[in-house]
PDB file of C-alpha atoms and ligand atoms in Angstrom:
ATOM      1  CA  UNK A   1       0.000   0.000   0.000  1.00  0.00           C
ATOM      2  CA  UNK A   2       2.393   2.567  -0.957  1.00  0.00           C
ATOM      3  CA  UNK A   3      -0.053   5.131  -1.099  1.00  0.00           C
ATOM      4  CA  UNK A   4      -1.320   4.605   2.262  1.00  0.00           C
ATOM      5  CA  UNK A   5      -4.770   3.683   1.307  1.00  0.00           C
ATOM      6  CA  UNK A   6      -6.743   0.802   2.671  1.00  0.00           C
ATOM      7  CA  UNK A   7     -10.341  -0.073   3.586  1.00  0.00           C
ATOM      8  CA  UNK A   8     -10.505   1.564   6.348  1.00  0.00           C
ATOM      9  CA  UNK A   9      -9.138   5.091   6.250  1.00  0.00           C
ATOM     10  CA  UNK A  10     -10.976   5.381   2.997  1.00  0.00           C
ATOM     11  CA  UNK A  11     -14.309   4.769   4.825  1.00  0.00           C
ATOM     12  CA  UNK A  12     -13.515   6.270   8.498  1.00  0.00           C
ATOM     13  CA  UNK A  13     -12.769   9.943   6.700  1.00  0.00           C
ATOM     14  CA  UNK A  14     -15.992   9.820   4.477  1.00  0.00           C
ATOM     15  CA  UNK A  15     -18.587  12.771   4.970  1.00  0.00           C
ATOM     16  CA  UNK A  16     -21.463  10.937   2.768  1.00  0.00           C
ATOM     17  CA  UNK A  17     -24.359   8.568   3.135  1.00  0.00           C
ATOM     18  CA  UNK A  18     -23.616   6.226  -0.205  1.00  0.00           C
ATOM     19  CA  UNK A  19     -20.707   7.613  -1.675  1.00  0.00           C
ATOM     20  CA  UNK A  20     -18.064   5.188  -1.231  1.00  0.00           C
ATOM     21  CA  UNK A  21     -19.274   3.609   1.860  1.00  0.00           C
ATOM     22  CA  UNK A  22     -18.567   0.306   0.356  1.00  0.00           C
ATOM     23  CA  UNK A  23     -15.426  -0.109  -1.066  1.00  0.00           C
ATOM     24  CA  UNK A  24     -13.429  -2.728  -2.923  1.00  0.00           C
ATOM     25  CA  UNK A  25     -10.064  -2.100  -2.450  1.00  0.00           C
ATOM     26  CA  UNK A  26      -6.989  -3.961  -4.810  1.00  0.00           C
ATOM     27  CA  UNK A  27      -3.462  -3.005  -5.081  1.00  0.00           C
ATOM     28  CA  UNK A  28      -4.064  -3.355  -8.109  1.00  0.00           C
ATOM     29  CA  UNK A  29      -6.007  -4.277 -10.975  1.00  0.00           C
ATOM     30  CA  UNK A  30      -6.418  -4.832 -15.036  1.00  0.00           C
ATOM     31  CA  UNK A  31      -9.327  -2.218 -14.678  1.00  0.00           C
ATOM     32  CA  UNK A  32     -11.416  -1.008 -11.772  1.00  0.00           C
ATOM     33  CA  UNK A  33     -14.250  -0.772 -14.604  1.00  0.00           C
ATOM     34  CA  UNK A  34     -14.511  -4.898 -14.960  1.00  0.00           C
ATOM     35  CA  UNK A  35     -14.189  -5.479 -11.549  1.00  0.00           C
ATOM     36  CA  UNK A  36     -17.402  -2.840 -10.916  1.00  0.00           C
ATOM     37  CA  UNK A  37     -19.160  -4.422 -13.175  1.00  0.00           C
ATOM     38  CA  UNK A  38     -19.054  -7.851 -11.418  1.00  0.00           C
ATOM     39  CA  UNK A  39     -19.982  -6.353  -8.193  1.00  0.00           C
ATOM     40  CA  UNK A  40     -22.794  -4.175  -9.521  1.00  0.00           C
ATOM     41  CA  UNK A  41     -24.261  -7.292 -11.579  1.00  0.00           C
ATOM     42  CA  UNK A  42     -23.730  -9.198  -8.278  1.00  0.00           C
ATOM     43  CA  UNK A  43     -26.015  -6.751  -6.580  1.00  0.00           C
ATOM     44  CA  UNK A  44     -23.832  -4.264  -5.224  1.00  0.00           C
ATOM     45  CA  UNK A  45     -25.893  -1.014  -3.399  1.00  0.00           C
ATOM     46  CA  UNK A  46     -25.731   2.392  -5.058  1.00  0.00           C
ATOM     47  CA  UNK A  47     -22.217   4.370  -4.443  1.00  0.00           C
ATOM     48  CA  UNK A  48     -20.037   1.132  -3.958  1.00  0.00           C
ATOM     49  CA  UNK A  49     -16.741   1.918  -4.752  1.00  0.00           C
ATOM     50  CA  UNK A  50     -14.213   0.024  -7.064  1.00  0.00           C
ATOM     51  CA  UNK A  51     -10.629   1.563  -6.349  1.00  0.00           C
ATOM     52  CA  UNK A  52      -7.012   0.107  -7.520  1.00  0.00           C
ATOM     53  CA  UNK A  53      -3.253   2.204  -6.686  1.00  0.00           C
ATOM     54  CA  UNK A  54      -2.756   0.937 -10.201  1.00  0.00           C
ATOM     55  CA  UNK A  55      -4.431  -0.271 -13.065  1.00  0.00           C
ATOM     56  CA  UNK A  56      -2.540  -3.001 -15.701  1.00  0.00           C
ATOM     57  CA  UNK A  57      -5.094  -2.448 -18.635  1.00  0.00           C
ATOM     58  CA  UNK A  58      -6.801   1.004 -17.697  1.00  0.00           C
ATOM     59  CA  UNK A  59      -9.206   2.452 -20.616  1.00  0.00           C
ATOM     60  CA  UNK A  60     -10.760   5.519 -21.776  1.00  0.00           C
ATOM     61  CA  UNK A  61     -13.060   6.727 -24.001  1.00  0.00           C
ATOM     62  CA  UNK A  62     -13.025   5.819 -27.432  1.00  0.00           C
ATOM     63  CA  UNK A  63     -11.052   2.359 -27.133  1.00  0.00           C
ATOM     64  CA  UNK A  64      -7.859   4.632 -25.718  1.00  0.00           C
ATOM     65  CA  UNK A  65      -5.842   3.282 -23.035  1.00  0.00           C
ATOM     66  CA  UNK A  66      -5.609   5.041 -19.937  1.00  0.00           C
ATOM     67  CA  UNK A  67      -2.357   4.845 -17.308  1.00  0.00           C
ATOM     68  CA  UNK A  68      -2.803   4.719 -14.035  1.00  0.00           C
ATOM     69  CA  UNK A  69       0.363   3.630 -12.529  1.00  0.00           C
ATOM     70  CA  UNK A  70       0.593   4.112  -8.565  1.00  0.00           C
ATOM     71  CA  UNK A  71       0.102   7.625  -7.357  1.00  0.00           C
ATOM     72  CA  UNK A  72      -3.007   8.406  -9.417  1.00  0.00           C
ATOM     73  CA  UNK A  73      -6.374   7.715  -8.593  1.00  0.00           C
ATOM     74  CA  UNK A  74      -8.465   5.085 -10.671  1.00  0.00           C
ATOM     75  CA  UNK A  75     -12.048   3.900  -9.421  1.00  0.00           C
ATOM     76  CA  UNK A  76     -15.243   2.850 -10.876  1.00  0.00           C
ATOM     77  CA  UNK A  77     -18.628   3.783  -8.688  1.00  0.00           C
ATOM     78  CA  UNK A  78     -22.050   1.895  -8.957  1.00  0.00           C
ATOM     79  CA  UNK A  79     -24.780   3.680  -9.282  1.00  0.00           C
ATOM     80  CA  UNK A  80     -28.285   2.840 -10.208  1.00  0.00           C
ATOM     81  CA  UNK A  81     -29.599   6.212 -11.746  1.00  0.00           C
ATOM     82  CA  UNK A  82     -32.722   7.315 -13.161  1.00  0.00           C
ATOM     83  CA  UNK A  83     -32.816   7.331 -16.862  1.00  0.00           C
ATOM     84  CA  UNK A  84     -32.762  10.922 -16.173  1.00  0.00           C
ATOM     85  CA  UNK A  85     -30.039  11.248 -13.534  1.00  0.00           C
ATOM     86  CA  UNK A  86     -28.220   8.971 -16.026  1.00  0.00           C
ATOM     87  CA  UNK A  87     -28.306  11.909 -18.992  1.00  0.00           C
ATOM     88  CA  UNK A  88     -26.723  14.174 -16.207  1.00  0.00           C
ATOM     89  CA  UNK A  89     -23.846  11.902 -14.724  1.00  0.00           C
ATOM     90  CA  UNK A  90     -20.962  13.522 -17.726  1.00  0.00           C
ATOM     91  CA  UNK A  91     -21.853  16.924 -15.797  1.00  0.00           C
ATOM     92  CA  UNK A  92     -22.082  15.561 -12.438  1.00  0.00           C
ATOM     93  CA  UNK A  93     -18.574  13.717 -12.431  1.00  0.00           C
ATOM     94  CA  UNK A  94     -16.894  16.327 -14.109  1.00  0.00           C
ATOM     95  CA  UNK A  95     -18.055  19.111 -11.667  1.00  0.00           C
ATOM     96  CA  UNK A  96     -17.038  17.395  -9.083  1.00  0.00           C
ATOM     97  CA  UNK A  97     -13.700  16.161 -10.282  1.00  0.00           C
ATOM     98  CA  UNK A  98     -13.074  20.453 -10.900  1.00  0.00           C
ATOM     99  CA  UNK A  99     -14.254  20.812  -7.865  1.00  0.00           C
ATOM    100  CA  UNK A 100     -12.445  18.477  -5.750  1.00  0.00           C
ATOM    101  CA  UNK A 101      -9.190  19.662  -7.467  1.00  0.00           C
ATOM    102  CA  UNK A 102      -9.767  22.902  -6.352  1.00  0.00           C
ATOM    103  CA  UNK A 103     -10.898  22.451  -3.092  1.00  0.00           C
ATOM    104  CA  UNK A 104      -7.821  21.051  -1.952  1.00  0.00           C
ATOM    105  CA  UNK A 105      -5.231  22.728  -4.113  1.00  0.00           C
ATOM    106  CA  UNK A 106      -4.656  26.057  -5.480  1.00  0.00           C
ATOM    107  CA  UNK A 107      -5.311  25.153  -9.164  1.00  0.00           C
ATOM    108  CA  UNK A 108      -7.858  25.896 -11.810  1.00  0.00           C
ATOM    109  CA  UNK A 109      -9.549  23.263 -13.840  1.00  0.00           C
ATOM    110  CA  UNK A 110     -11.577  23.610 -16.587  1.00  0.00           C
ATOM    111  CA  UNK A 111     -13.556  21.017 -18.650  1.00  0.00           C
ATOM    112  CA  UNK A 112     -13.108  20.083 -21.827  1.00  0.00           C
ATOM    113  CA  UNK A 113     -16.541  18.953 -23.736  1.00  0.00           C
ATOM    114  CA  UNK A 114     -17.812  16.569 -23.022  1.00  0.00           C
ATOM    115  CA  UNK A 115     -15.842  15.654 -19.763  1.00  0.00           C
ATOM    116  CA  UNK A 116     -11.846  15.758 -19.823  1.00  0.00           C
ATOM    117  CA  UNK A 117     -10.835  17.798 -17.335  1.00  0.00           C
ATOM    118  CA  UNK A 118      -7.549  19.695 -17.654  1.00  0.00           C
ATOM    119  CA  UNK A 119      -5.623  22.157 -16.140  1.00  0.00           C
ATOM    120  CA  UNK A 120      -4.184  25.195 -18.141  1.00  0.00           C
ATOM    121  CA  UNK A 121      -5.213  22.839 -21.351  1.00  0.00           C
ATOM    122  CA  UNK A 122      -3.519  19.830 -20.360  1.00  0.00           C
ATOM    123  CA  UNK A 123      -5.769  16.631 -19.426  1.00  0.00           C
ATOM    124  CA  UNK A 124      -5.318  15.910 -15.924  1.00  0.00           C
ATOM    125  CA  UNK A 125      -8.676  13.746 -15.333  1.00  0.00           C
ATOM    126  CA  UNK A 126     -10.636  11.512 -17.155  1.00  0.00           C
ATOM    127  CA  UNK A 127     -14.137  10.093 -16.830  1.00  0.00           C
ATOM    128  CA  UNK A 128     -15.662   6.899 -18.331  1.00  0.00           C
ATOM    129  CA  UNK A 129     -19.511   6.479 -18.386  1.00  0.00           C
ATOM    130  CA  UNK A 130     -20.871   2.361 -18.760  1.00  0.00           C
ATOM    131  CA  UNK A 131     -24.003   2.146 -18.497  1.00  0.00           C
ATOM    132  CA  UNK A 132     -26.387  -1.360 -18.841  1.00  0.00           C
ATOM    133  CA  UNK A 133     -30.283  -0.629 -19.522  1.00  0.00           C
ATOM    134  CA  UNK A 134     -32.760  -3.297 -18.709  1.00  0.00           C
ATOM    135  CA  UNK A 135     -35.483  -2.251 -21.264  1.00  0.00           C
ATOM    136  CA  UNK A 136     -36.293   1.275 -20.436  1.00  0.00           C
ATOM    137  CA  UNK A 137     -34.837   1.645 -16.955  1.00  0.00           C
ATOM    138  CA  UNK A 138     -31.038   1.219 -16.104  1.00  0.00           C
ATOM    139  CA  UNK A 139     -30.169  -1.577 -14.564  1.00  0.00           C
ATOM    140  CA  UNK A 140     -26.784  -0.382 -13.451  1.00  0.00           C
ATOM    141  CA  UNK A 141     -24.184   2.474 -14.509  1.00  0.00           C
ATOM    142  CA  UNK A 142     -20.412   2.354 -13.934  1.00  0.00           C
ATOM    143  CA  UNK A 143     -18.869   5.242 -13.290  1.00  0.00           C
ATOM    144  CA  UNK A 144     -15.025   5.859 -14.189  1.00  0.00           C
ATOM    145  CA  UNK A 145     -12.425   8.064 -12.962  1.00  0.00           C
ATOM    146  CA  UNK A 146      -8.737   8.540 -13.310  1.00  0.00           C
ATOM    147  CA  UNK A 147      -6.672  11.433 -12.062  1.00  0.00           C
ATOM    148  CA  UNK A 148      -3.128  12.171 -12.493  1.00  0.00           C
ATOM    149  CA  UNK A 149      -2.297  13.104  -8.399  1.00  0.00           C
ATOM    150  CA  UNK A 150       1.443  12.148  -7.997  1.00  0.00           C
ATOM    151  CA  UNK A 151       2.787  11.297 -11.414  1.00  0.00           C
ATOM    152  CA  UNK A 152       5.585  12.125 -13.653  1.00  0.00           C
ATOM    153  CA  UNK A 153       3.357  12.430 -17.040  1.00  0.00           C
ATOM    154  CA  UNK A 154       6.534  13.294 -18.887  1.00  0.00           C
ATOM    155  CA  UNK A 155       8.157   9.527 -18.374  1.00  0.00           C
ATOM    156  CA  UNK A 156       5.379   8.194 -20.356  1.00  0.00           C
ATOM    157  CA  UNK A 157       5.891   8.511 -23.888  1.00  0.00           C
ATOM    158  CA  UNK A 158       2.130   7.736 -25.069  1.00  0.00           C
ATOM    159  CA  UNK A 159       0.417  10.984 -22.749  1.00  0.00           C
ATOM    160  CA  UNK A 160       3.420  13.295 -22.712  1.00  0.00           C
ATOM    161  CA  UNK A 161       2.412  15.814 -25.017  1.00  0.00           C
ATOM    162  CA  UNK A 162      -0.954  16.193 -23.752  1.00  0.00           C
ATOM    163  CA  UNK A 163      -0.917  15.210 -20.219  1.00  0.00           C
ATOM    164  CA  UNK A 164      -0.386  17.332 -17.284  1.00  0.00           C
ATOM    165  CA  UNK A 165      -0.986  15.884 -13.637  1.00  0.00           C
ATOM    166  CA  UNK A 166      -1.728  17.728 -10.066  1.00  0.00           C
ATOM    167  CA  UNK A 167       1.593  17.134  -8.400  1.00  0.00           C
ATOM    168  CA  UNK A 168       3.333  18.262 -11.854  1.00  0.00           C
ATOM    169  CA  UNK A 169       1.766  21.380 -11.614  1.00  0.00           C
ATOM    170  CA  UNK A 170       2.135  22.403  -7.736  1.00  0.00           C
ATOM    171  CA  UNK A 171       5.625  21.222  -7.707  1.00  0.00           C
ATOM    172  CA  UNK A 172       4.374  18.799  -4.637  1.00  0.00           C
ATOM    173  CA  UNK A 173       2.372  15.991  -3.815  1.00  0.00           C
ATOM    174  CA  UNK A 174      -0.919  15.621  -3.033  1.00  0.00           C
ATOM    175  CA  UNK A 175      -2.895  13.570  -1.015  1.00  0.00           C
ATOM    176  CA  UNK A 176      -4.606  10.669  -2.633  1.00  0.00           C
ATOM    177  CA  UNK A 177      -7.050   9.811   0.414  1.00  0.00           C
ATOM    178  CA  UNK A 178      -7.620  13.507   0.709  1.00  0.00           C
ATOM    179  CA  UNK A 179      -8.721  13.376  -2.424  1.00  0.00           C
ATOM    180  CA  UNK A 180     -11.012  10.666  -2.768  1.00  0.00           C
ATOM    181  CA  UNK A 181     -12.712  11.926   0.217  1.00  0.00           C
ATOM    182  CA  UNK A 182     -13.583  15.369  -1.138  1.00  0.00           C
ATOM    183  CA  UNK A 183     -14.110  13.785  -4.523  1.00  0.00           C
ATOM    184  CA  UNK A 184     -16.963  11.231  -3.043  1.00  0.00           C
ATOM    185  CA  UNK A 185     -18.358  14.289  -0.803  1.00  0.00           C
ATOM    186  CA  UNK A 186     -19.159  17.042  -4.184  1.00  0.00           C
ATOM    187  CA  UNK A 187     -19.882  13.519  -6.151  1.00  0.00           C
ATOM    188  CA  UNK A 188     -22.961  12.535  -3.978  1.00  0.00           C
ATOM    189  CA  UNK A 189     -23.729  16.425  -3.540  1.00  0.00           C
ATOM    190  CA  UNK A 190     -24.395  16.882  -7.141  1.00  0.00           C
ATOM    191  CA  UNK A 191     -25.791  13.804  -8.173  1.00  0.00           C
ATOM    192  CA  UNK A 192     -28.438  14.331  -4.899  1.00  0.00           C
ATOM    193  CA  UNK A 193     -29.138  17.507  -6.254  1.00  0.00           C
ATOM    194  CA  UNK A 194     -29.967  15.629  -9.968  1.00  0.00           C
ATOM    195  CA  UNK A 195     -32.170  13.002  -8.219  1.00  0.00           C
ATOM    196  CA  UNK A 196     -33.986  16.057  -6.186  1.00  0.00           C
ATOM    197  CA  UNK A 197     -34.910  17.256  -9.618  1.00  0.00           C
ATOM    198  CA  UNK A 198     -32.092  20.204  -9.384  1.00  0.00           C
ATOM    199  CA  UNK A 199     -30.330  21.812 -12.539  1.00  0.00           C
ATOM    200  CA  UNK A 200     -26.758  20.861 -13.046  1.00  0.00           C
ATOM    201  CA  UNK A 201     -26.409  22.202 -16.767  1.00  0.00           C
ATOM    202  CA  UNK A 202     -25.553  26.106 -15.864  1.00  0.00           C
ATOM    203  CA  UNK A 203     -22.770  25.342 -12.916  1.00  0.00           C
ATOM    204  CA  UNK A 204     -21.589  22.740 -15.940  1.00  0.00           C
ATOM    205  CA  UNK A 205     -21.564  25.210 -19.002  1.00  0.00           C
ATOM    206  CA  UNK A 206     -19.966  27.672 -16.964  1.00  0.00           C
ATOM    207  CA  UNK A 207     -16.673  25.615 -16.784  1.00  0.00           C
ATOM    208  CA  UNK A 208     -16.622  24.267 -20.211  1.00  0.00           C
ATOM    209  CA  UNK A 209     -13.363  26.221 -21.612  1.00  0.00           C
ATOM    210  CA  UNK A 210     -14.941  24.344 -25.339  1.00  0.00           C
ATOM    211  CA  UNK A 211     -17.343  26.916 -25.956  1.00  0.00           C
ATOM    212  CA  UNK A 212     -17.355  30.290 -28.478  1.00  0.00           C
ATOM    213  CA  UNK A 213     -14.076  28.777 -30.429  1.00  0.00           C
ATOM    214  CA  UNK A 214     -14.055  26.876 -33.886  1.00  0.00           C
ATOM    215  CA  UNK A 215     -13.414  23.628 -33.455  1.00  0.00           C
ATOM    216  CA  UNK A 216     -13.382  20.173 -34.692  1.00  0.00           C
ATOM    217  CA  UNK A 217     -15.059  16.803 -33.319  1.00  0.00           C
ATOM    218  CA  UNK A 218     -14.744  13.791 -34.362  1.00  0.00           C
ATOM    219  CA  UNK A 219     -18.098  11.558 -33.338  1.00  0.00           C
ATOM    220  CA  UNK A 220     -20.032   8.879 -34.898  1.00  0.00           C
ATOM    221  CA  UNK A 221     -20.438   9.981 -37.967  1.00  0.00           C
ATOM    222  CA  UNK A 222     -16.853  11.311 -38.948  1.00  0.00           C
ATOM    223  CA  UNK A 223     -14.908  14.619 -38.803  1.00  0.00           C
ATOM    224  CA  UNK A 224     -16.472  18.284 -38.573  1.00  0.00           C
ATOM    225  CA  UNK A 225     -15.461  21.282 -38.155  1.00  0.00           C
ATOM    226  CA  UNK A 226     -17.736  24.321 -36.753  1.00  0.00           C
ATOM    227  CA  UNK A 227     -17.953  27.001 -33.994  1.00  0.00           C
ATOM    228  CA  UNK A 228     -19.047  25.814 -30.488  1.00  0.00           C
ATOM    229  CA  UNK A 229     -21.729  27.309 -29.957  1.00  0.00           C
ATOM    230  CA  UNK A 230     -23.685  26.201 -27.174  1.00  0.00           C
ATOM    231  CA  UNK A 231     -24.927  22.696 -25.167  1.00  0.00           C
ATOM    232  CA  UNK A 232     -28.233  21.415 -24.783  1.00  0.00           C
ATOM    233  CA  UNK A 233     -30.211  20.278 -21.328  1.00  0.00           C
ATOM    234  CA  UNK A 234     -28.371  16.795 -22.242  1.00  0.00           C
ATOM    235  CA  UNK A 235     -24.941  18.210 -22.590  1.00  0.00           C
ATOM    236  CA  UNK A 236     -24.836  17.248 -26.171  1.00  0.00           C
ATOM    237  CA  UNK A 237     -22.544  20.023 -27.976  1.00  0.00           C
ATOM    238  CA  UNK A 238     -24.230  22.225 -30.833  1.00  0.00           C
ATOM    239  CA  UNK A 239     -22.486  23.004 -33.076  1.00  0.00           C
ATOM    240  CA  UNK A 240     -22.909  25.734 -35.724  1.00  0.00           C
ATOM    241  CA  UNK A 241     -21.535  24.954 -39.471  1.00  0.00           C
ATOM    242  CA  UNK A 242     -20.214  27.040 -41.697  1.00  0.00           C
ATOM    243  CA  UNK A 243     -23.134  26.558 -43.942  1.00  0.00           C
ATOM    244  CA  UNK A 244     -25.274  28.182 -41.124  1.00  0.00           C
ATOM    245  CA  UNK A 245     -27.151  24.701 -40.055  1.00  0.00           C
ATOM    246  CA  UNK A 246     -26.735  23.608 -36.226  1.00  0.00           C
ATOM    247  CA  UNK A 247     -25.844  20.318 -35.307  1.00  0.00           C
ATOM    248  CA  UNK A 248     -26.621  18.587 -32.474  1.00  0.00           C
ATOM    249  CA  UNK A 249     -23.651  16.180 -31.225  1.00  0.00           C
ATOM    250  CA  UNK A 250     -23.980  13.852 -28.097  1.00  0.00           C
ATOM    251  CA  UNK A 251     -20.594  12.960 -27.796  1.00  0.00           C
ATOM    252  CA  UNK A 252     -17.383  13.094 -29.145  1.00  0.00           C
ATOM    253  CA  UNK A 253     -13.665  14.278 -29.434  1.00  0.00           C
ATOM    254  CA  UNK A 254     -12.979  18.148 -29.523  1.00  0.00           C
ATOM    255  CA  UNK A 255      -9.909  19.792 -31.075  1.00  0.00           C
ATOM    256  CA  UNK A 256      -9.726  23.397 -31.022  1.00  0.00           C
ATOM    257  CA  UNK A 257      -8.173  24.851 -34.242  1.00  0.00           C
ATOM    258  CA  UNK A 258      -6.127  28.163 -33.410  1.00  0.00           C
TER     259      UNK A 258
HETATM  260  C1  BTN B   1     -10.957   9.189 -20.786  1.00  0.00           C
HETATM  261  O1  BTN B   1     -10.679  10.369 -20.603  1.00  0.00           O
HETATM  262  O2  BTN B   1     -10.723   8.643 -21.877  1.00  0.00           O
HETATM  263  C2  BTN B   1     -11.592   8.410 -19.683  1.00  0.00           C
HETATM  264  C3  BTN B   1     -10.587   7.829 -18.730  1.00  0.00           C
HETATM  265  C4  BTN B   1     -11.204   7.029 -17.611  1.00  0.00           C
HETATM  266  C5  BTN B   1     -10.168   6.344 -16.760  1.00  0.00           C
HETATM  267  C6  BTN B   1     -10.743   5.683 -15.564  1.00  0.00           C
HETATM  268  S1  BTN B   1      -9.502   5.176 -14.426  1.00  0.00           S
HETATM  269  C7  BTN B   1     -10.665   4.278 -13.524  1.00  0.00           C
HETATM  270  C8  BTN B   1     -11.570   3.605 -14.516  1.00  0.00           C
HETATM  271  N1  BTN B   1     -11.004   2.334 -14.951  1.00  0.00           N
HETATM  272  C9  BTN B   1     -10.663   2.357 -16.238  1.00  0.00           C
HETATM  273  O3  BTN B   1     -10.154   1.407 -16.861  1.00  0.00           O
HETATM  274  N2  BTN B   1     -10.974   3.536 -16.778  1.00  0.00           N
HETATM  275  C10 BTN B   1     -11.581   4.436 -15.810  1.00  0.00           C
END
């Protein structure tokens, strides 16, 4: 346990009701995603939490790998959300990862549409949505998070260029349990104020560094190029062609052209 985390100090400093009050805890693990996925189909209550110091096989959107060697934080919650509260989870998880970065350092995040978060335009957090629906309703959600705390990002080749992490830019380290705890405390804050029937979309938009630039997103259906104009109530990004015509895209990859 290099990282001084275990069972128990995860749970004793936890301010929530569900948030992490059950926890699976591995040295380490291919990915915390698989592992949450056999809890939550064994029955696992809302807010369990799935946490490895380091992941073998991490992954991230879009097929990409994702590294999580020891000193960053990689863990998968279950949650069993609304169909509605599931539409909201992108905003909820990346508030609160912002949040939680800046409650217990000095640094500015910002979020990248739909959900990388980054500090002065370098990814520093990422968050992986897996969802299973049982007809209409969902049966159970998985949701991922990794974030760079105490790593070097420039001794691996494959992020370098892109990556930035928290104790690269405060010249220190940070604490990972510290962490978690304030993460789990805004997570269930924000997803409580979802299920209450509460608005995350403005506090979300707000911290979206994406919009009023021209950009280009690759999605589903290939490569275009267009000025960010807005999101919707679903946080899907509209976009506003060149040709005049808005279009409306759920999710996708964002590069901003200077
Ligand atoms: C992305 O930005 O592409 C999403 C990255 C998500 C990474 C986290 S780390 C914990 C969990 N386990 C994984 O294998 N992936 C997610």
């Amino acid at each position: 346990m290099a990282q001084g985390l275990s069972v128990a100090l995860i749970v004793e400093g936890l301010e929530t009701a569900f948030m992490g009050r059950h926890v699976r805890y591995y040295p380490s693990l291919p990915s915390t995603m698989d592992e949450a996925r056999q809890v939550a189909l064994a029955g696992a209550p809302e807010g369990t939490l799935v946490i490895a110091e380091e992941q073998t096989l991490g992954r991230g959107r879009l097929g990409r790998a994702w590294f999580s060697p020891q000193g960053c934080l990689a863990l998968s919650l279950v949650l069993r959300p609304s169909r509605r509260e599931l539409s909201s989870l992108v905003m909820v998880a990346s508030l609160a990862v912002v949040q939680s970065i800046e409650n217990i350092t000095p640094l500015r995040a910002q979020i990248k549409w739909p959900n990388d978060v980054l500090i002065k335009g370098r990814k520093v957090a990422g968050i992986l949505i897996e969802s299973a629906l049982r007809g209409d309703a969902v049966d159970y959600c998985l949701l991922g998070i990794g974030i760079n705390v105490n790593l070097d990002t420039t001794s691996i080749p494959e992020i370098a260029s892109f990556a930035t992490s928290l104790s690269q830019e405060l010249g220190r380290e940070v604490s990972l349990l510290g962490l978690l705890r304030t993460l789990m405390g805004t997570l269930e804050r924000y997803y409580l104020m979802v299920r209450g029937g509460g608005d995350v979309l403005d506090a979300w938009r707000q911290r979206l560094e994406t919009m009023g630039q021209w950009i280009k997103v690759s999605w589903d259906e290939g490569k275009v190029e267009g000025w960010a104009e807005s999101v919707d109530e679903e946080g899907a990004l509209l976009l506003r062609l060149r040709d005049g015509r808005l279009l409306r895209i759920p999710s996708g990859e964002v590069t901003v052209l200077r």
